[in-house]
Amino acid sequence: MRRQLATAALLLAAAPAAAQDRDEILEAITLPEGFRISVFAEVPGARSIALTEPGGPIFIGSRDGAVHSIRDVDGDGLAEEVQERATDLNVPNGLAVRDGRLYLALQDRVAVWTGGPEGLSGDGPLEPLETVYDTFHDAYHHGWRYAKFGPDGRLYVSLGAPCNICALTETTGKIISIAPDGSDMRLVADGVRNSVGFAWQPGTGVLYFTDNGADRMGDDIPPDELNAVETPGGHYGFPWRGGRVALTGHENETPPVEVIDPVVEFRAHTASLGFDFVDSGMLPGDWQGDAVVAQHGSWNRSRPIGYRLMRVRFGEDGDPEGREVFAEGWLKENGDVLGRPVDVAQMPDGALLVTDDHAGLVYRITYE
């Protein structure tokens, strides 16, 4: 019953915004000069983004069981086709595409859809699904997986900790990678409370990932994190540390492992999720190599925070140099919430797609 109520609440919150609501959202959002935001598509509960070939369908995951595909047929910056391709899946949050196949990182397994007669470009249901990996801790708390293919051709999947603060097991609190057929599981990062976003830095190929800090420690600690994986298998502190802060129950303990500190700390409870690096001819030159991070927003802070996009600046040496707000306005001054950004993906034309599971929208951000 608890799971059903949670799912029902997600469905109610994720209903697509009415035209009047969309106008209110767009008018509220502020961006730097030259940037523009528009609604690309309406998708209930829109979360993770998986791009296919230019002009092909874009798959959008959710936490409510559905997967949609959207397509801008005429290239005018608006998706004319929005189709529900699957329902009743077990939290199909994580999606990734490789070699004409769609991979779905579900709460309990990784499944693959090989496409219909037209490959991924068809409009039929995502069936049959073939399970290629199922060694997951099947718990809803932080069970919404994130997945992407790395430059090494392997599928990377997040395994959140099913708790606020707790000891980890072999299948929780990690980022792993597997071969496309599900074999050869490797540990990428350990001590990760809940990562719902990662990307590889252009040029260096270094994997960066966000991690959400623990709750119930006050409004301002511990921070959300952006981490770098220089050596696979390193430990990022959980459950002993959140950033450089000792977590509840571990204040007087020295972690029994060498802890890797975050490279960027975001404010606590901002819920920093999906992001992408900028490598775009459309965006200004000084944006190249920077990252745009979606902050979903807080749920238990006395004064809400987040509900925005952040820009992380990277220097010529490839190291992060600072962070700043890029787009905001989804959180009104009176505390009302208009939207909650989830994922960011750069399109082939250089525009940025941003999902919003609260308003049920996919935005398109351009620069002129």
Short mmCIF file of N, CA and C in Angstrom, two decimals, residues 217 221-227 236-238 240-247 250-251 253 255 259-266:
data_model
loop_
_atom_site.label_atom_id
_atom_site.label_comp_id
_atom_site.label_asym_id
_atom_site.label_seq_id
_atom_site.Cartn_x
_atom_site.Cartn_y
_atom_site.Cartn_z
N MET A 217 19.92 16.38 9.18
CA MET A 217 21.08 16.93 9.88
C MET A 217 21.04 18.45 9.89
N ILE A 221 23.81 21.21 6.21
CA ILE A 221 24.77 20.11 6.06
C ILE A 221 23.99 18.80 5.94
N PRO A 222 24.62 17.79 5.30
CA PRO A 222 25.87 17.82 4.56
C PRO A 222 25.63 18.34 3.14
N PRO A 223 26.69 18.71 2.42
CA PRO A 223 26.50 19.23 1.07
C PRO A 223 26.13 18.14 0.07
N ASP A 224 25.49 18.55 -1.02
CA ASP A 224 25.45 17.71 -2.21
C ASP A 224 26.83 17.78 -2.88
N GLU A 225 27.13 16.80 -3.72
CA GLU A 225 28.49 16.69 -4.22
C GLU A 225 28.56 16.52 -5.73
N LEU A 226 29.69 16.96 -6.29
CA LEU A 226 30.14 16.57 -7.61
C LEU A 226 31.50 15.93 -7.42
N ASN A 227 31.62 14.69 -7.87
CA ASN A 227 32.83 13.91 -7.66
C ASN A 227 33.48 13.52 -8.98
N TYR A 236 33.91 7.13 -1.66
CA TYR A 236 33.53 8.54 -1.58
C TYR A 236 32.85 8.90 -0.25
N GLY A 237 33.02 8.02 0.76
CA GLY A 237 32.75 8.45 2.13
C GLY A 237 31.52 7.92 2.82
N PHE A 238 30.42 7.65 2.11
CA PHE A 238 29.19 7.22 2.76
C PHE A 238 29.34 5.79 3.29
N TRP A 240 30.08 7.20 6.34
CA TRP A 240 30.82 7.93 7.37
C TRP A 240 30.85 9.43 7.11
N ARG A 241 30.91 9.80 5.85
CA ARG A 241 31.06 11.21 5.51
C ARG A 241 30.09 11.60 4.41
N GLY A 242 29.64 12.85 4.48
CA GLY A 242 28.91 13.50 3.40
C GLY A 242 29.69 14.73 3.02
N GLY A 243 30.40 14.70 1.89
CA GLY A 243 31.40 15.72 1.64
C GLY A 243 32.50 15.56 2.67
N ARG A 244 32.79 16.62 3.40
CA ARG A 244 33.80 16.57 4.46
C ARG A 244 33.16 16.57 5.85
N VAL A 245 31.84 16.33 5.90
CA VAL A 245 31.08 16.37 7.14
C VAL A 245 30.84 14.96 7.66
N ALA A 246 31.08 14.74 8.96
CA ALA A 246 30.77 13.45 9.58
C ALA A 246 29.26 13.30 9.69
N LEU A 247 28.74 12.15 9.25
CA LEU A 247 27.31 11.91 9.26
C LEU A 247 26.83 11.42 10.63
N HIS A 250 28.28 8.75 13.18
CA HIS A 250 29.68 8.49 12.85
C HIS A 250 30.56 9.70 13.19
N GLU A 251 30.07 10.55 14.08
CA GLU A 251 30.78 11.80 14.38
C GLU A 251 32.18 11.56 14.97
N GLU A 253 34.04 8.78 14.57
CA GLU A 253 34.72 7.67 13.91
C GLU A 253 35.65 8.17 12.82
N PRO A 255 36.87 7.05 9.25
CA PRO A 255 36.48 6.06 8.24
C PRO A 255 37.55 5.00 8.06
N VAL A 259 39.01 8.12 2.03
CA VAL A 259 37.86 8.80 1.45
C VAL A 259 38.30 9.83 0.42
N ILE A 260 37.64 9.81 -0.74
CA ILE A 260 37.91 10.80 -1.79
C ILE A 260 36.94 11.96 -1.61
N ASP A 261 37.47 13.16 -1.46
CA ASP A 261 36.63 14.34 -1.26
C ASP A 261 36.00 14.79 -2.57
N PRO A 262 34.84 15.44 -2.48
CA PRO A 262 34.21 15.97 -3.71
C PRO A 262 35.05 17.08 -4.31
N VAL A 263 34.91 17.26 -5.62
CA VAL A 263 35.62 18.34 -6.29
C VAL A 263 34.80 19.63 -6.28
N VAL A 264 33.49 19.50 -6.11
CA VAL A 264 32.59 20.65 -5.95
C VAL A 264 31.56 20.29 -4.90
N GLU A 265 31.29 21.22 -3.98
CA GLU A 265 30.22 21.03 -3.02
C GLU A 265 29.09 22.00 -3.34
N PHE A 266 27.88 21.44 -3.51
CA PHE A 266 26.67 22.25 -3.69
C PHE A 266 25.99 22.43 -2.33
#
